[in-house]
Tab-separated table of C-alpha atoms in Angstrom:
chain	number	residue	atom	x	y	z
A	24	GLY	CA	-14.909	63.385	-27.760
A	25	GLU	CA	-11.392	64.197	-28.882
A	26	GLU	CA	-12.272	67.563	-30.352
A	27	VAL	CA	-14.104	70.641	-29.176
A	28	ALA	CA	-17.415	70.551	-31.015
A	29	GLN	CA	-19.209	73.798	-31.732
A	30	THR	CA	-22.677	74.105	-33.191
A	31	PRO	CA	-24.015	75.494	-35.363
A	32	LYS	CA	-21.222	76.334	-37.819
A	33	HIS	CA	-23.166	79.296	-39.116
A	34	LEU	CA	-26.020	81.220	-37.529
A	35	VAL	CA	-27.931	84.071	-39.126
A	36	ARG	CA	-30.220	86.293	-37.081
A	37	GLY	CA	-32.082	89.491	-37.660
A	38	GLU	CA	-31.158	92.415	-35.469
A	39	GLY	CA	-32.980	92.144	-32.147
A	40	GLN	CA	-33.365	88.385	-32.275
A	41	LYS	CA	-31.786	85.945	-29.849
A	42	ALA	CA	-28.769	83.820	-30.747
A	43	LYS	CA	-27.621	80.705	-28.916
A	44	LEU	CA	-24.339	78.939	-29.557
A	45	TYR	CA	-23.229	75.569	-28.209
A	46	CYS	CA	-19.907	74.007	-27.285
A	47	ALA	CA	-19.042	70.470	-26.244
A	48	PRO	CA	-15.558	70.430	-24.681
A	49	ILE	CA	-13.099	67.592	-25.030
A	50	LYS	CA	-13.965	64.764	-22.659
A	51	GLY	CA	-12.040	65.115	-19.437
A	52	HIS	CA	-11.419	68.845	-19.861
A	53	SER	CA	-12.889	70.843	-17.037
A	54	TYR	CA	-12.098	74.374	-18.260
A	55	VAL	CA	-14.126	75.973	-21.013
A	56	PHE	CA	-13.409	79.345	-22.622
A	57	TRP	CA	-15.351	81.561	-25.028
A	58	TYR	CA	-13.647	84.018	-27.377
A	59	GLN	CA	-15.030	86.419	-29.956
A	60	GLN	CA	-13.126	87.093	-33.187
A	61	VAL	CA	-14.608	90.192	-34.771
A	62	LEU	CA	-12.108	91.435	-37.303
A	63	LYS	CA	-9.545	89.215	-38.892
A	64	ASN	CA	-7.087	88.086	-36.248
A	65	GLU	CA	-8.599	90.136	-33.405
A	66	PHE	CA	-9.669	87.888	-30.544
A	67	LYS	CA	-11.519	88.995	-27.451
A	68	PHE	CA	-11.860	86.805	-24.358
A	69	LEU	CA	-15.424	86.634	-23.074
A	70	ILE	CA	-15.788	84.149	-20.244
A	71	SER	CA	-14.389	80.930	-18.813
A	72	PHE	CA	-15.805	78.092	-16.729
A	73	GLN	CA	-14.358	75.541	-14.379
A	74	ASN	CA	-16.849	72.730	-14.748
A	75	GLU	CA	-20.230	74.426	-14.260
A	76	ASN	CA	-18.831	77.379	-12.315
A	77	VAL	CA	-17.925	80.724	-13.817
A	78	PHE	CA	-14.135	81.054	-13.532
A	79	ASP	CA	-13.458	84.416	-15.158
A	80	GLU	CA	-16.124	86.667	-16.666
A	81	THR	CA	-14.089	89.841	-16.991
A	82	GLY	CA	-14.539	89.980	-20.754
A	83	MET	CA	-18.247	89.362	-20.799
A	84	PRO	CA	-20.463	92.272	-21.845
A	85	LYS	CA	-22.697	93.128	-18.902
A	86	GLU	CA	-25.845	93.286	-20.952
A	87	ARG	CA	-27.354	90.838	-23.443
A	88	PHE	CA	-24.636	88.147	-23.134
A	89	SER	CA	-24.957	85.123	-20.879
A	90	ALA	CA	-23.305	81.726	-20.728
A	91	LYS	CA	-23.771	78.417	-18.967
A	92	CYS	CA	-22.018	75.102	-18.543
A	93	LEU	CA	-24.404	72.600	-17.004
A	94	PRO	CA	-23.560	68.994	-16.106
A	95	ASN	CA	-24.119	66.486	-18.919
A	96	SER	CA	-24.993	69.226	-21.427
A	97	PRO	CA	-23.047	71.260	-23.965
A	98	CYS	CA	-21.966	74.675	-22.749
A	99	SER	CA	-23.892	77.561	-24.264
A	100	LEU	CA	-23.409	81.225	-25.070
A	101	GLU	CA	-26.573	83.240	-25.535
A	102	ILE	CA	-26.959	86.732	-26.906
A	103	GLN	CA	-30.260	88.498	-26.350
A	104	ALA	CA	-31.473	91.290	-28.608
A	105	THR	CA	-28.583	90.931	-31.035
A	106	LYS	CA	-26.952	93.943	-32.632
A	107	LEU	CA	-25.056	94.305	-35.884
A	108	GLU	CA	-21.811	94.611	-33.897
A	109	ASP	CA	-22.304	91.091	-32.516
A	110	SER	CA	-21.467	89.688	-35.950
A	111	ALA	CA	-18.297	87.683	-35.387
A	112	VAL	CA	-16.888	84.198	-35.122
A	113	TYR	CA	-17.298	82.812	-31.618
A	114	PHE	CA	-14.722	80.252	-30.549
A	115	CYS	CA	-14.924	77.858	-27.684
A	116	ALA	CA	-11.815	76.237	-26.176
A	117	SER	CA	-11.253	73.702	-23.442
A	118	SER	CA	-8.297	72.646	-21.346
A	119	ARG	CA	-7.373	70.006	-18.833
A	120	PRO	CA	-7.769	70.591	-15.118
A	121	GLU	CA	-4.130	70.792	-14.024
A	122	LEU	CA	-3.399	74.249	-12.616
A	123	THR	CA	0.018	74.585	-14.242
A	124	GLY	CA	1.390	76.600	-17.115
A	125	ASN	CA	1.606	73.799	-19.594
A	126	GLN	CA	-1.994	72.952	-20.310
A	127	PRO	CA	-2.840	74.436	-23.713
A	128	GLN	CA	-6.323	75.416	-24.722
A	129	HIS	CA	-7.823	73.400	-27.557
A	130	PHE	CA	-10.183	75.298	-29.830
A	131	GLY	CA	-13.242	74.341	-31.793
A	132	ASP	CA	-13.771	75.624	-35.337
A	133	GLY	CA	-16.117	78.336	-34.216
A	134	THR	CA	-19.644	79.512	-34.927
A	135	ARG	CA	-19.949	82.308	-37.465
A	136	LEU	CA	-22.746	84.597	-36.303
A	137	SER	CA	-24.145	87.012	-38.837
A	138	ILE	CA	-26.595	89.676	-37.717
A	139	LEU	CA	-28.625	91.202	-40.526
B	25	LEU	CA	-0.570	89.856	-19.588
B	26	ALA	CA	2.580	90.665	-21.512
B	27	LYS	CA	2.166	92.307	-24.900
B	28	THR	CA	3.704	90.572	-27.883
B	29	THR	CA	5.034	91.962	-31.162
B	30	GLN	CA	5.518	89.841	-34.257
B	31	PRO	CA	5.790	90.555	-37.980
B	32	ILE	CA	2.475	91.050	-39.729
B	33	SER	CA	3.384	88.826	-42.648
B	34	MET	CA	6.111	86.609	-44.070
B	35	ASP	CA	6.631	84.813	-47.355
B	36	SER	CA	8.619	81.630	-47.823
B	37	TYR	CA	9.243	79.109	-50.567
B	38	GLU	CA	8.304	75.495	-50.139
B	39	GLY	CA	10.997	73.402	-48.530
B	40	GLN	CA	12.621	76.269	-46.676
B	41	GLU	CA	12.948	76.660	-42.935
B	42	VAL	CA	10.863	79.504	-41.558
B	43	ASN	CA	11.657	81.387	-38.381
B	44	ILE	CA	9.072	83.715	-36.858
B	45	THR	CA	10.313	85.890	-34.020
B	46	CYS	CA	8.108	87.320	-31.315
B	47	SER	CA	9.103	90.085	-28.895
B	48	HIS	CA	7.719	90.119	-25.374
B	49	ASN	CA	9.803	92.581	-23.391
B	50	ASN	CA	7.499	92.619	-20.388
B	51	ILE	CA	7.337	88.881	-19.877
B	52	ALA	CA	6.844	87.962	-16.241
B	53	THR	CA	8.600	85.266	-14.269
B	54	ASN	CA	5.618	82.923	-14.325
B	55	ASP	CA	4.729	83.440	-17.990
B	56	TYR	CA	4.863	80.668	-20.571
B	57	ILE	CA	5.241	81.263	-24.313
B	58	THR	CA	2.740	79.519	-26.532
B	59	TRP	CA	2.303	79.448	-30.306
B	60	TYR	CA	-0.910	78.747	-32.165
B	61	GLN	CA	-1.639	78.258	-35.870
B	62	GLN	CA	-4.907	79.263	-37.497
B	63	PHE	CA	-6.184	78.314	-40.936
B	64	PRO	CA	-9.089	80.180	-42.537
B	65	SER	CA	-12.466	79.121	-41.149
B	66	GLN	CA	-10.861	77.085	-38.385
B	67	GLY	CA	-10.036	77.629	-34.735
B	68	PRO	CA	-6.490	78.237	-33.505
B	69	ARG	CA	-4.486	75.049	-33.191
B	70	PHE	CA	-1.845	74.638	-30.469
B	71	ILE	CA	1.638	74.166	-31.919
B	72	ILE	CA	4.165	74.421	-29.122
B	73	GLN	CA	4.770	75.878	-25.697
B	74	GLY	CA	7.911	76.627	-23.713
B	75	TYR	CA	9.327	78.439	-20.720
B	76	LYS	CA	13.045	78.687	-21.476
B	77	THR	CA	15.819	77.374	-23.772
B	78	LYS	CA	14.610	75.105	-26.543
B	79	VAL	CA	11.549	72.975	-27.033
B	80	THR	CA	11.030	70.664	-29.988
B	81	ASN	CA	8.106	68.538	-31.060
B	82	GLU	CA	7.084	66.767	-34.238
B	83	VAL	CA	6.006	69.949	-36.031
B	84	ALA	CA	8.163	72.824	-34.742
B	85	SER	CA	10.911	74.074	-32.490
B	86	LEU	CA	10.743	76.967	-30.083
B	87	PHE	CA	13.884	78.869	-29.160
B	88	ILE	CA	13.858	81.092	-26.082
B	89	PRO	CA	16.971	83.078	-25.099
B	90	ALA	CA	18.084	83.383	-21.513
B	91	ASP	CA	16.434	86.783	-20.971
B	92	ARG	CA	13.118	85.430	-22.373
B	93	LYS	CA	12.291	88.794	-23.941
B	94	SER	CA	11.796	87.162	-27.310
B	95	SER	CA	11.141	83.751	-28.788
B	96	THR	CA	11.464	82.197	-32.235
B	97	LEU	CA	9.162	79.630	-33.739
B	98	SER	CA	11.000	77.500	-36.273
B	99	LEU	CA	9.119	75.501	-38.898
B	100	PRO	CA	11.387	73.068	-40.775
B	101	ARG	CA	10.881	72.612	-44.524
B	102	VAL	CA	7.518	74.318	-44.895
B	103	SER	CA	4.925	73.157	-47.389
B	104	LEU	CA	1.954	74.912	-48.964
B	105	SER	CA	-0.246	73.536	-46.178
B	106	ASP	CA	1.703	75.585	-43.635
B	107	THR	CA	0.175	78.770	-45.047
B	108	ALA	CA	-1.676	80.151	-42.037
B	109	VAL	CA	-1.652	82.831	-39.356
B	110	TYR	CA	0.714	82.135	-36.468
B	111	TYR	CA	0.090	83.653	-33.054
B	112	CYS	CA	2.583	84.116	-30.249
B	113	LEU	CA	1.025	84.325	-26.797
B	114	VAL	CA	2.567	84.983	-23.421
B	115	GLY	CA	0.789	84.349	-20.178
B	116	ALA	CA	0.728	82.775	-16.779
B	117	TYR	CA	-1.813	80.210	-15.851
B	118	GLY	CA	-2.249	80.870	-12.227
B	119	ALA	CA	-5.684	80.932	-10.766
B	120	GLY	CA	-7.812	83.557	-12.432
B	121	SER	CA	-5.376	84.189	-15.294
B	122	TYR	CA	-6.268	81.515	-17.782
B	123	GLN	CA	-7.528	83.740	-20.572
B	124	LEU	CA	-5.369	83.900	-23.686
B	125	THR	CA	-4.514	87.267	-25.224
B	126	PHE	CA	-3.994	87.015	-28.958
B	127	GLY	CA	-2.099	89.669	-30.889
B	128	LYS	CA	-2.535	90.227	-34.604
B	129	GLY	CA	-0.418	87.241	-35.552
B	130	THR	CA	1.933	86.632	-38.465
B	131	LYS	CA	0.417	85.633	-41.775
B	132	LEU	CA	2.774	83.121	-43.369
B	133	SER	CA	2.396	82.574	-47.089
B	134	VAL	CA	4.239	79.586	-48.534
B	135	ILE	CA	5.003	79.951	-52.224
B	136	PRO	CA	5.434	76.995	-54.569
């Protein structure tokens, strides 16, 4: 598609439950990025993929968080045993494959995760 | 990744030109300057990107002086729908450095 599609828009989980978020990148984009926006305007990079391969996972919490991008499926971000501090808006972005400085990332509208 | 500094908020009347300046003293040779716009409950939207001098597209202009230690996003004749948070980002997109680092952004309020 022409837009990054994230589902669901809102997700509510009790503390300790699992949460799974999905992202369909723009067709033809081979890079996918996940960001977490906790407080207003504060973004944190989590992980990026080049096709189905992890490209950069330096921002990914070592425990409880995992992500995948499998062929012919939406990418996913999964949080095991959620904590209150995981409440945030999770954004997915995608970009085209050229390895130059002028390929912007295009963002979806995010999934708002609320942990109760 | 170079740190950026921009005003926390700005107010403008409808129809005026708005200029938002971003400082990035530690910009590296390979860094590009990119601006995003974010409305409430939406993801950041790419506005414009540049490396040096001036870049213009259908929605904005980006002015970058020769030393590249700052940049100015110019929005011509703003309307109420331009009320949003604007982020200035600086980064290089070499292998392994694709992540974007967002600062706190500038909240632009357009007044009727």
